[in-house]
Coordinates of C-alpha atoms (C1' of nucleotides) in Angstrom, one line a residue:
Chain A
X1 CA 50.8 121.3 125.3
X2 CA 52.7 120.6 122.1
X3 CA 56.8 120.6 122.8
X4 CA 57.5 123.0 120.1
X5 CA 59.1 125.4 122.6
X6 CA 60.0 127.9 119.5
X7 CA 57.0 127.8 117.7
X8 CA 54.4 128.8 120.5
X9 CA 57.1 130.6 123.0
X10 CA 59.6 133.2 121.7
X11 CA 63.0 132.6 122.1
X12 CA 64.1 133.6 125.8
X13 CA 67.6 132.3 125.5
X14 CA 70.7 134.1 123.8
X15 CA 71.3 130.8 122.4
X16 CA 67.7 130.4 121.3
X17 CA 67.5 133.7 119.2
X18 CA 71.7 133.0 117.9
X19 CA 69.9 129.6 116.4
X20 CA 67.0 131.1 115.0
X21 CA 68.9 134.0 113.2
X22 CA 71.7 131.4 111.9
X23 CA 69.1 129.4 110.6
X24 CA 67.3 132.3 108.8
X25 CA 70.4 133.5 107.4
X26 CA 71.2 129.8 106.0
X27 CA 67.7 129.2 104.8
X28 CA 67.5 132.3 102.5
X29 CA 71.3 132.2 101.2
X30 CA 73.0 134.9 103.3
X31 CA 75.0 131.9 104.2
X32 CA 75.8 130.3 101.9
X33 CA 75.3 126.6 101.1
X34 CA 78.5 124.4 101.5
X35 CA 80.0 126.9 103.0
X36 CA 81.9 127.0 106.8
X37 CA 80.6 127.5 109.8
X38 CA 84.0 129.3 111.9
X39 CA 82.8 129.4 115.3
X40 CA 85.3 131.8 116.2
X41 CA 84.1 133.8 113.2
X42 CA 80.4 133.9 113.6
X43 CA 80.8 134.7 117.4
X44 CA 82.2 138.0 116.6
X45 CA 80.0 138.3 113.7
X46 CA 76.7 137.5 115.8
X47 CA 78.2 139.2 119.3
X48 CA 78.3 136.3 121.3
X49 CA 80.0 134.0 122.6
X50 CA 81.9 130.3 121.1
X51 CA 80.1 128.3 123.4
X52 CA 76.3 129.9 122.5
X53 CA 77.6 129.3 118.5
X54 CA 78.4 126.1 119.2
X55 CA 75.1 125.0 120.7
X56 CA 73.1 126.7 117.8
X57 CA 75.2 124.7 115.4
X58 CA 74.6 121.7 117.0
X59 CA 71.0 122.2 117.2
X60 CA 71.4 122.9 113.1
X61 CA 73.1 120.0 113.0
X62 CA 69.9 117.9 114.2
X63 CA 67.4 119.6 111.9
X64 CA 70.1 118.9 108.6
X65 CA 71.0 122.1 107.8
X66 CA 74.6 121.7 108.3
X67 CA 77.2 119.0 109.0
X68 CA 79.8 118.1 111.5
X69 CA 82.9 116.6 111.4
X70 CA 84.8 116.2 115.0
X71 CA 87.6 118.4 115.4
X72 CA 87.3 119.8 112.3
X73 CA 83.9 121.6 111.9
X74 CA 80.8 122.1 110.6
X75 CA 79.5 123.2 106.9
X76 CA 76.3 124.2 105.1
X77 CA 74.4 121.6 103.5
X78 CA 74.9 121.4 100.1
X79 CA 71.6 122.3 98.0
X80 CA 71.5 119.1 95.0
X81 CA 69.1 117.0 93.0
X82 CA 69.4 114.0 95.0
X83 CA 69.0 116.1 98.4
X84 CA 65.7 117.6 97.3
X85 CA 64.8 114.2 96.1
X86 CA 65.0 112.5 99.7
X87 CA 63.7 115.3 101.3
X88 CA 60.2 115.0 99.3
X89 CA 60.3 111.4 99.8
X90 CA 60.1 111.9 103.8
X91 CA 57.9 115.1 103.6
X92 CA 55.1 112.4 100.9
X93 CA 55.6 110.0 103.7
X94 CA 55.4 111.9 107.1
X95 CA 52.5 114.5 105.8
X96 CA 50.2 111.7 104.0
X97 CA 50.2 110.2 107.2
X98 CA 49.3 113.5 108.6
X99 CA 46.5 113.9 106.6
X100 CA 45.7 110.8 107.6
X101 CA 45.4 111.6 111.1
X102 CA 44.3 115.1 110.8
X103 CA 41.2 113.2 109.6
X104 CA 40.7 111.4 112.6
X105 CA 41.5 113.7 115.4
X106 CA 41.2 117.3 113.7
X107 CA 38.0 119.1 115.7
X108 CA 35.0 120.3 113.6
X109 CA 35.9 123.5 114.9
X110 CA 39.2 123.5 113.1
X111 CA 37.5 121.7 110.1
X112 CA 35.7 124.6 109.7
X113 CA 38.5 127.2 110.1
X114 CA 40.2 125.2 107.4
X115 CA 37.4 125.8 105.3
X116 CA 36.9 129.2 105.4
X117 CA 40.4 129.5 104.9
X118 CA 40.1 128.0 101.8
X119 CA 37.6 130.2 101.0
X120 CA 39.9 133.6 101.4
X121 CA 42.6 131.8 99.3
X122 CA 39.7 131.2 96.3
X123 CA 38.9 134.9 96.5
X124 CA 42.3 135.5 96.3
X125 CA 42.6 133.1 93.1
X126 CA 39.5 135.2 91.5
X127 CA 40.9 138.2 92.5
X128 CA 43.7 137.1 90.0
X129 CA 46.1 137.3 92.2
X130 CA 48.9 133.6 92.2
X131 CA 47.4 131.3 94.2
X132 CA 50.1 129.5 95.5
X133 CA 51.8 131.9 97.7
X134 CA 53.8 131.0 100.5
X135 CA 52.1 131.8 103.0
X136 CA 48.9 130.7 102.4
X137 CA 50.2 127.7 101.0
X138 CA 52.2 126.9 104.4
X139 CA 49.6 128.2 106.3
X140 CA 47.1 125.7 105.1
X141 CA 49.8 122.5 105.2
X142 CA 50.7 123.7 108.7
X143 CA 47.0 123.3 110.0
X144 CA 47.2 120.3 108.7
X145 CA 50.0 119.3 110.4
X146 CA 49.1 120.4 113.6
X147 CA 45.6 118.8 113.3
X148 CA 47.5 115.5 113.5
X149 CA 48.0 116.2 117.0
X150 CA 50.8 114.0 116.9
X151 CA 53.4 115.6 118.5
X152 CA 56.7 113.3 117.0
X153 CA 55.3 114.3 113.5
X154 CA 54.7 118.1 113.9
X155 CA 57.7 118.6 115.6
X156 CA 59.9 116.4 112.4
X157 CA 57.9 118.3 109.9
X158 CA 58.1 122.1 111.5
X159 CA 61.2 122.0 113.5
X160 CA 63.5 120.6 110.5
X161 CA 62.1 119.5 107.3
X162 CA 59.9 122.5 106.6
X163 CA 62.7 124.7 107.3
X164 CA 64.8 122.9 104.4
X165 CA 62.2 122.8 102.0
X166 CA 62.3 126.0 101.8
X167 CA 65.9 126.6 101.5
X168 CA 65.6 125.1 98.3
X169 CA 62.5 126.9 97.9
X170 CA 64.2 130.4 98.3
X171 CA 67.6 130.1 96.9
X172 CA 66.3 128.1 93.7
X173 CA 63.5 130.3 93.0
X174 CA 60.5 128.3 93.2
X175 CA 57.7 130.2 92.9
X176 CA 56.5 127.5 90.5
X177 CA 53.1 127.9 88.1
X178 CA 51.3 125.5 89.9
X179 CA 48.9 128.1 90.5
X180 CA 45.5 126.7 90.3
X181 CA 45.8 123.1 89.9
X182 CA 47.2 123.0 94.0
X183 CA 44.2 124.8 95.0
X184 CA 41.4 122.1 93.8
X185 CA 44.1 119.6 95.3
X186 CA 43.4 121.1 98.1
X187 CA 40.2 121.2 98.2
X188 CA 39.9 118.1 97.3
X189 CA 42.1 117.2 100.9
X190 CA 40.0 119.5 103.0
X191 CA 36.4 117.8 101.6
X192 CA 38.6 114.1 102.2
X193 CA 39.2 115.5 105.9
X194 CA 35.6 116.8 106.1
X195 CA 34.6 113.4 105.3
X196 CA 36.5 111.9 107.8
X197 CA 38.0 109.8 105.4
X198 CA 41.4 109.1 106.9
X199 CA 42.3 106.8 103.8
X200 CA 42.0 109.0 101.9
X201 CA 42.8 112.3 103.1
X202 CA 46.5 110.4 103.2
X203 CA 46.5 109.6 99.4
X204 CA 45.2 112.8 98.4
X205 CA 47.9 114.8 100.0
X206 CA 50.5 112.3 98.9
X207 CA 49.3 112.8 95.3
X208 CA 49.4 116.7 96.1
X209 CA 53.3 116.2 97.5
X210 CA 53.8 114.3 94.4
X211 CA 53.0 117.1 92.0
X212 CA 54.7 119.4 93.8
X213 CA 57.7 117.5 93.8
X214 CA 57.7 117.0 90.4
X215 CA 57.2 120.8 89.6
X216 CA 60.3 121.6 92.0
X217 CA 62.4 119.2 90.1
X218 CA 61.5 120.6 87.0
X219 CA 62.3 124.1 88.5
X220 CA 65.4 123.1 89.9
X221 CA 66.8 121.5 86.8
X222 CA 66.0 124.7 84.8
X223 CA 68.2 126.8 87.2
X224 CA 71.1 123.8 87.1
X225 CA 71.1 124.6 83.3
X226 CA 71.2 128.2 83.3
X227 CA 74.0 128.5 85.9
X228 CA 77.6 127.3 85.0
X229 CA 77.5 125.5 88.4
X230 CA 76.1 125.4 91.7
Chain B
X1 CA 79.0 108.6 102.1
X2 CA 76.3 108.4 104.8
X3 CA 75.8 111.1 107.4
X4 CA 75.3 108.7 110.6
X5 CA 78.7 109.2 111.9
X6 CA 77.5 107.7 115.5
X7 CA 77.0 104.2 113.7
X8 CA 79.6 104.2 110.7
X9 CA 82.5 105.6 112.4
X10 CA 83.3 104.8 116.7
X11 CA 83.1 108.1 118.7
X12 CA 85.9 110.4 118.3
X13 CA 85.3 112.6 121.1
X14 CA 84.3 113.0 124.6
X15 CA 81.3 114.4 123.9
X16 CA 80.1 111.4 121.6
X17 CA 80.9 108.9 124.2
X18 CA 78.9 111.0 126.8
X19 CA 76.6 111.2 124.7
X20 CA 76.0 107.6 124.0
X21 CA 76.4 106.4 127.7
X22 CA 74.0 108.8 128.6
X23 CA 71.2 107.6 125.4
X24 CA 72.3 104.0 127.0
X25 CA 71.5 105.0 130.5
X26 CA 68.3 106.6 129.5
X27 CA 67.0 104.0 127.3
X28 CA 67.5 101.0 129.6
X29 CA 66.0 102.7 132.4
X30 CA 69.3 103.4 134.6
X31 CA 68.0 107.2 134.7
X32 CA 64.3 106.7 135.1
X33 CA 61.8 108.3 132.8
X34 CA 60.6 111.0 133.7
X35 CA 63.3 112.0 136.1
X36 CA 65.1 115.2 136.1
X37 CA 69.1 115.7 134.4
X38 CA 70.8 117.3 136.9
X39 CA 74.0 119.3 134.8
X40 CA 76.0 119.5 137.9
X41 CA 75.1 115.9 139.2
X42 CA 75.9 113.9 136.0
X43 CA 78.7 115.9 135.3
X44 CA 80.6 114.3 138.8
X45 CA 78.7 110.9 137.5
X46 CA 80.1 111.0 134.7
X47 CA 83.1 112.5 135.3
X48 CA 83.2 115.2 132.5
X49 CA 82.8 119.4 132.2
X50 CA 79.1 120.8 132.5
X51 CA 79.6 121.5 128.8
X52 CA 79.8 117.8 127.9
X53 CA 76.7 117.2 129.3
X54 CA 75.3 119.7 128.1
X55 CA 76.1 118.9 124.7
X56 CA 75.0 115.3 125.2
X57 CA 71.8 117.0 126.7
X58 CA 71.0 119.1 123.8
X59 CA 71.6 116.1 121.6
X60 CA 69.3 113.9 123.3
X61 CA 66.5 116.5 122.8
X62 CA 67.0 116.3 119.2
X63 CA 66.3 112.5 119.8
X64 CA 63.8 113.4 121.7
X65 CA 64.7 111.3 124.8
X66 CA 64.7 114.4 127.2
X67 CA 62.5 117.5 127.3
X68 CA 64.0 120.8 128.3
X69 CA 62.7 123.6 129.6
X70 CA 64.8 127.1 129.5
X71 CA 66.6 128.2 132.4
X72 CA 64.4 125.1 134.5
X73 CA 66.4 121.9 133.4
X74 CA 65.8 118.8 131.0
X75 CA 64.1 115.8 131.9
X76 CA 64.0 112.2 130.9
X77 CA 60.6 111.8 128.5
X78 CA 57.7 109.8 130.4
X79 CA 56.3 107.0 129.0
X80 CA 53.1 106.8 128.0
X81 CA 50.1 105.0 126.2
X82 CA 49.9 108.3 123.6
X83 CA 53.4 108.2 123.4
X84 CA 54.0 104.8 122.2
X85 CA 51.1 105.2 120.0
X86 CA 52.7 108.3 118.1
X87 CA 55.6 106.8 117.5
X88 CA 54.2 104.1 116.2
X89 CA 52.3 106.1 113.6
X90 CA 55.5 107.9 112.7
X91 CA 57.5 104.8 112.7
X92 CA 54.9 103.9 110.2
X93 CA 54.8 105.9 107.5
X94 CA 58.8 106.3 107.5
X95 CA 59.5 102.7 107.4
X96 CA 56.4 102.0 104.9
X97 CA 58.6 104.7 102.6
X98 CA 61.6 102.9 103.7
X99 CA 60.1 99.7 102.4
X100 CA 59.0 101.1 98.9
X101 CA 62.4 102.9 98.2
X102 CA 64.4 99.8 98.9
X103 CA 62.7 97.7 96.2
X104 CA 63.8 100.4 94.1
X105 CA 67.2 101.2 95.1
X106 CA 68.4 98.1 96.9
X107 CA 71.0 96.3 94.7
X108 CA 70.2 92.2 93.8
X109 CA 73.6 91.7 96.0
X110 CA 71.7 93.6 99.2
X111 CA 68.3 92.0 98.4
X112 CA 70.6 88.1 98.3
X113 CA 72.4 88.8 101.5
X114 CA 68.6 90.2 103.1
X115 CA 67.0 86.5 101.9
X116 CA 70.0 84.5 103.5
X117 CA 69.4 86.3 106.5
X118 CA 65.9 85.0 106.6
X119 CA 66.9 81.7 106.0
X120 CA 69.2 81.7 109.2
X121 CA 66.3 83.1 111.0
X122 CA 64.4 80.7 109.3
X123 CA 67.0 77.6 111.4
X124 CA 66.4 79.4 114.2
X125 CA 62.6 79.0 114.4
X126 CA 63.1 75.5 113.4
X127 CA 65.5 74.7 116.2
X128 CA 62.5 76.0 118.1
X129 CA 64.2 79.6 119.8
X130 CA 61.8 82.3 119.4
X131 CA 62.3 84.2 116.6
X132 CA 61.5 87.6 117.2
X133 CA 64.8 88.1 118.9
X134 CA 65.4 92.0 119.5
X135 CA 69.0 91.2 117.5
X136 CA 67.7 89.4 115.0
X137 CA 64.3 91.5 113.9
X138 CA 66.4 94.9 113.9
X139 CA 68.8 93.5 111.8
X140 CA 66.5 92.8 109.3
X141 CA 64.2 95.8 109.8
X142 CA 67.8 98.3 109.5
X143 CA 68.9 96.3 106.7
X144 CA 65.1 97.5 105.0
X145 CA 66.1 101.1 106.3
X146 CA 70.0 101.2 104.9
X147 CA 68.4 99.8 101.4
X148 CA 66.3 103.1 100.9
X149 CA 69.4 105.2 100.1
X150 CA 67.5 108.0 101.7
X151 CA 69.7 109.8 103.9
X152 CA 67.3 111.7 105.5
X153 CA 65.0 109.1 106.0
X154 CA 67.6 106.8 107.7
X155 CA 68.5 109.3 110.6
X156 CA 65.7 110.0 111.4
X157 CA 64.9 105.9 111.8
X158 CA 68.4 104.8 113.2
X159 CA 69.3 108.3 115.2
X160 CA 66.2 108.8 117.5
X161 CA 63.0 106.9 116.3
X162 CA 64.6 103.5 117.1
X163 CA 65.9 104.4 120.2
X164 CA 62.7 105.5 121.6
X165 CA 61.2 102.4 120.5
X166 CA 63.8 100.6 121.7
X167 CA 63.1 102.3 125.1
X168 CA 59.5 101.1 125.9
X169 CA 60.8 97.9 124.6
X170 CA 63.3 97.4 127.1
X171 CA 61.5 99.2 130.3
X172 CA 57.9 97.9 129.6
X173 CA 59.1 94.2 128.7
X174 CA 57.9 94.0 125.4
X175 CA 59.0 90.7 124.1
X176 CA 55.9 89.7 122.9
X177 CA 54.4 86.4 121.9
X178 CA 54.7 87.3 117.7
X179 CA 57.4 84.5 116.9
X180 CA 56.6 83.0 114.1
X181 CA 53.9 85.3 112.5
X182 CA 56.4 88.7 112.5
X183 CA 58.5 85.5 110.1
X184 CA 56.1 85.1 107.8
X185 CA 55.3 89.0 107.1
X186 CA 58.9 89.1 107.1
X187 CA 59.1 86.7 104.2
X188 CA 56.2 88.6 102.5
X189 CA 57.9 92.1 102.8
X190 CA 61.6 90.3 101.0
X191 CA 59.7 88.8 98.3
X192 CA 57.9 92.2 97.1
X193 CA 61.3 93.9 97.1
X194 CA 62.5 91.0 95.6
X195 CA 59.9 91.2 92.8
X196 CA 60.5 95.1 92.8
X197 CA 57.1 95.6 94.2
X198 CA 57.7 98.9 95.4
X199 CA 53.9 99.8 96.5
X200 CA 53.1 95.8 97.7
X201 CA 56.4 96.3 100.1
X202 CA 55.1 99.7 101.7
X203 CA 52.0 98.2 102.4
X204 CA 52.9 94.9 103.6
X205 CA 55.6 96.7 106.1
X206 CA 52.8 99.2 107.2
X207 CA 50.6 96.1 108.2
X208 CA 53.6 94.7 109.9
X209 CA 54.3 97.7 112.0
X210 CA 51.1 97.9 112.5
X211 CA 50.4 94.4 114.1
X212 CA 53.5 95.0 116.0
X213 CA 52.0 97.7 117.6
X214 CA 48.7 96.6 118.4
X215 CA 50.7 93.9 120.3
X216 CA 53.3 96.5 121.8
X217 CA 50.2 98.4 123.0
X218 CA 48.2 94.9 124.2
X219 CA 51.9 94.1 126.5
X220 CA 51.8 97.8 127.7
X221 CA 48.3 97.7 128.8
X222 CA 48.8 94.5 130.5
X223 CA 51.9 96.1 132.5
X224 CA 50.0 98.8 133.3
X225 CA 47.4 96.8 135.3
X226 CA 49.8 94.8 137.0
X227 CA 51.2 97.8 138.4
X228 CA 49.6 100.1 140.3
X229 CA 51.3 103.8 138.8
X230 CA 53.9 103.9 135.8
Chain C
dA1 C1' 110.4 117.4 90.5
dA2 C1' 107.9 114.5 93.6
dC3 C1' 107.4 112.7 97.9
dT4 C1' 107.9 112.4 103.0
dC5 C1' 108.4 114.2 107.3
dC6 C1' 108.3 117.8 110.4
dT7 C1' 107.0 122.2 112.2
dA8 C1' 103.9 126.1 112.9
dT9 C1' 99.4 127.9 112.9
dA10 C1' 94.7 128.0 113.2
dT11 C1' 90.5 125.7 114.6
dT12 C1' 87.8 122.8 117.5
dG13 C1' 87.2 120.4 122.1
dT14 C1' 87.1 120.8 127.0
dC15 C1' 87.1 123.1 131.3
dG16 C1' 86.2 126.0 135.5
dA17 C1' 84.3 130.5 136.9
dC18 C1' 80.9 134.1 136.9
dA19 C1' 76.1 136.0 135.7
dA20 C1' 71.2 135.4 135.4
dT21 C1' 67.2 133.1 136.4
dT22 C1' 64.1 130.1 138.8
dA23 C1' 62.2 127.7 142.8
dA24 C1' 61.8 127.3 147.6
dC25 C1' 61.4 129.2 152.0
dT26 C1' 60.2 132.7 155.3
dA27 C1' 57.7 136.3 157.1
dA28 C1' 54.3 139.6 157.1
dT29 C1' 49.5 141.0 156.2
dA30 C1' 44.5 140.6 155.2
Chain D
dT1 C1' 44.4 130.3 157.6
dA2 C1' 45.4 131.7 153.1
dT3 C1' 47.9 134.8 150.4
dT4 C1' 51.4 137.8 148.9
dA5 C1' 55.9 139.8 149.0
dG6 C1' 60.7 139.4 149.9
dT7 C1' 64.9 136.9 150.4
dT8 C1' 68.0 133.1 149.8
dA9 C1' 69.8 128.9 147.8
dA10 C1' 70.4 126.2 143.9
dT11 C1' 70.4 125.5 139.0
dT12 C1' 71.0 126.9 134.4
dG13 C1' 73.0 130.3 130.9
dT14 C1' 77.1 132.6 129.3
dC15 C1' 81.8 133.5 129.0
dG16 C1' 87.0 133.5 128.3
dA17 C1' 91.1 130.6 128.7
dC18 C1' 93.6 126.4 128.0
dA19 C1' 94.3 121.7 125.7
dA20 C1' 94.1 118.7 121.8
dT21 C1' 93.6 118.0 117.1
dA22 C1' 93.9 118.8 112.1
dT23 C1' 95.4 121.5 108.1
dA24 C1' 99.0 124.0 105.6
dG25 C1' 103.5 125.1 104.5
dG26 C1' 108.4 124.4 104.3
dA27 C1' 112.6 121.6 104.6
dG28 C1' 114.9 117.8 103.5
dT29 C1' 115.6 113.5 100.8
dT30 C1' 115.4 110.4 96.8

DNA sequence: AACTCCTATATTGTCGACAATTAACTAATA
DNA sequence: TATTAGTTAATTGTCGACAATATAGGAGTT
């Protein structure tokens, strides 16, 4: 139904599995940021051949985790200020307007399964436990996502952006204290989806970005000043 | 300084210009939507190694012009009513964003040379051509884009949304009657970036993409009843 | 010593061939 | 006749080799 052929199917293809572990080892730091990409290297490193290396790079190369330059090569992004700045200024704009949507097309069915998700992660705040874990946190903006039903946006979010966020996410450490506070934002977007109220569902979740964005700046800037460089 | 090395700089190598005959091809309709890549087949066509293509292949799914399948083949994307209407959501919220970050970030210079290129269209309308020339709309709608200084945000407009667009454009024979109504929201959108209005220009480019495509989708409907399949 | 030009080396770009998989066709059976 | 299994043909996936380009280093000159 939806194209995103390595979300829903597993990776059949040599080259299919070489991208997918390449990108896991760039998103969480084994390689490093800003550093190159030797295609003759990384074939004998990952056992395969140039020519299933070079696809996978190019396919990085679309979803912006690293960059080309003809005849001389590709390199790791490089993880700065201004990077994570644009990259929350497409994610406010490309997820408001899924939350918009989500409001419209999202079945009560999956309303509901948002809900009760909702409830597990509340538990989990009572429980004491940090709210804002990963994967709860990504699980609930991924149904979100998906409830858009928009298959342009999903794939834009999950297939590339999503996967940089959180290459900032791991190698800058932001586990962030924003513990609580996300989880009545969220609420507050699930009750504005509930509603059907498509307006404002989208301003909700921008607000929510927003916050977030700020906190991962504030993050970010903290680890700038206790490193020499970076 | 900006990552679109397809527009800045001319293609380098083979692959690139395959690559761009091939978007070309697709967009215009010379390969049919919905029809199926042949590797073998465009690589006599064209003239080039199975590799090339399949570069340019794997590049154009990143656009999302084709749709692959693994170890089946790639085919041209079909157009649809859905279709159109997702992109139009996307385009949307990106160039709304767009909009907002280029009263912001766009230098006085930028914002003079975007207001004497609404004068010229201004002439034009006077002289009494039709305005909304595909030339002369996208140059004001990338020069909107380029003034974000969002990298990100600017591939993902110029690299693969646009093209899309441009594609049910050019095979469904959108020209559309919106001549001198698409100037005056025009004029609206420079003078709240102009005024540094961030907010009043994302909102008056989101009703502007918005009108555009209720009359893309009135033009597609009306080609879809004067033919019997698409 | 600084600069330019040239050469050598290493890396990327391109190609044709082989391997693996899929789709189509045929034949056999219920 | 419909269905299933087997076989064959065609297409995609993968590989190693060769060609073209860029970078680094050294020789020569001012």
């Amino acid at each position: 139904m939806v194209s995103l052929r390595l979300i829903t199917d597993q990776p059949v293809t040599i080259a299919d599995k070489t991208f997918i572990q390449l990108r896991q080892d760039i998103v969480e730091g084994v390689i490093r940021p800003s550093s190159k990409l030797s295609e003759t290297e990384l074939s004998t490193k990952y056992a395969v051949s140039r020519a299933v290396i070079r696809e996978a790079i190019n396919r990085l190369e679309s979803c912006h985790l690293v960059e080309r330059k003809a005849n001389v090569g590709a390199r790791v992004v490089a993880l700065t200020q201004d990077g994570l700045e644009e990259l929350y200024q497409v994610r406010e704009a490309l997820e408001g307007m899924a939350a918009r949507l989500a409001a419209i097309h999202m079945t009560d069915a999956e309303i509901n399964d948002l809900k009760s998700l909702l409830s597990t992660h509340f538990e989990t705040v009572q429980s004491g436990e940090t709210y804002y874990q990963e994967a709860g946190d990504l699980d609930f903006h991924y149904r979100i996502i998906l409830g858009s039903k928009n298959t342009q946006l999903i794939s834009m979010l999950v297939d590339s952006l999503y996967h940089l966020i959180r290459m900032y996410r791991v190698q800058l450490g932001m586990a962030g204290p924003r513990v609580t506070t996300a989880f009545d934002e969220h609420r507050h977007i699930v009750q504005a989806i509930s509603n059907r109220d498509a307006e404002l569902a989208e301003m909700l979740m921008r607000r929510h970005i927003l916050y977030t964005k700020q906190n991962s700046q504030k993050t970010l800037l903290s680890h700038i000043n206790s490193q020499t460089r970076m």
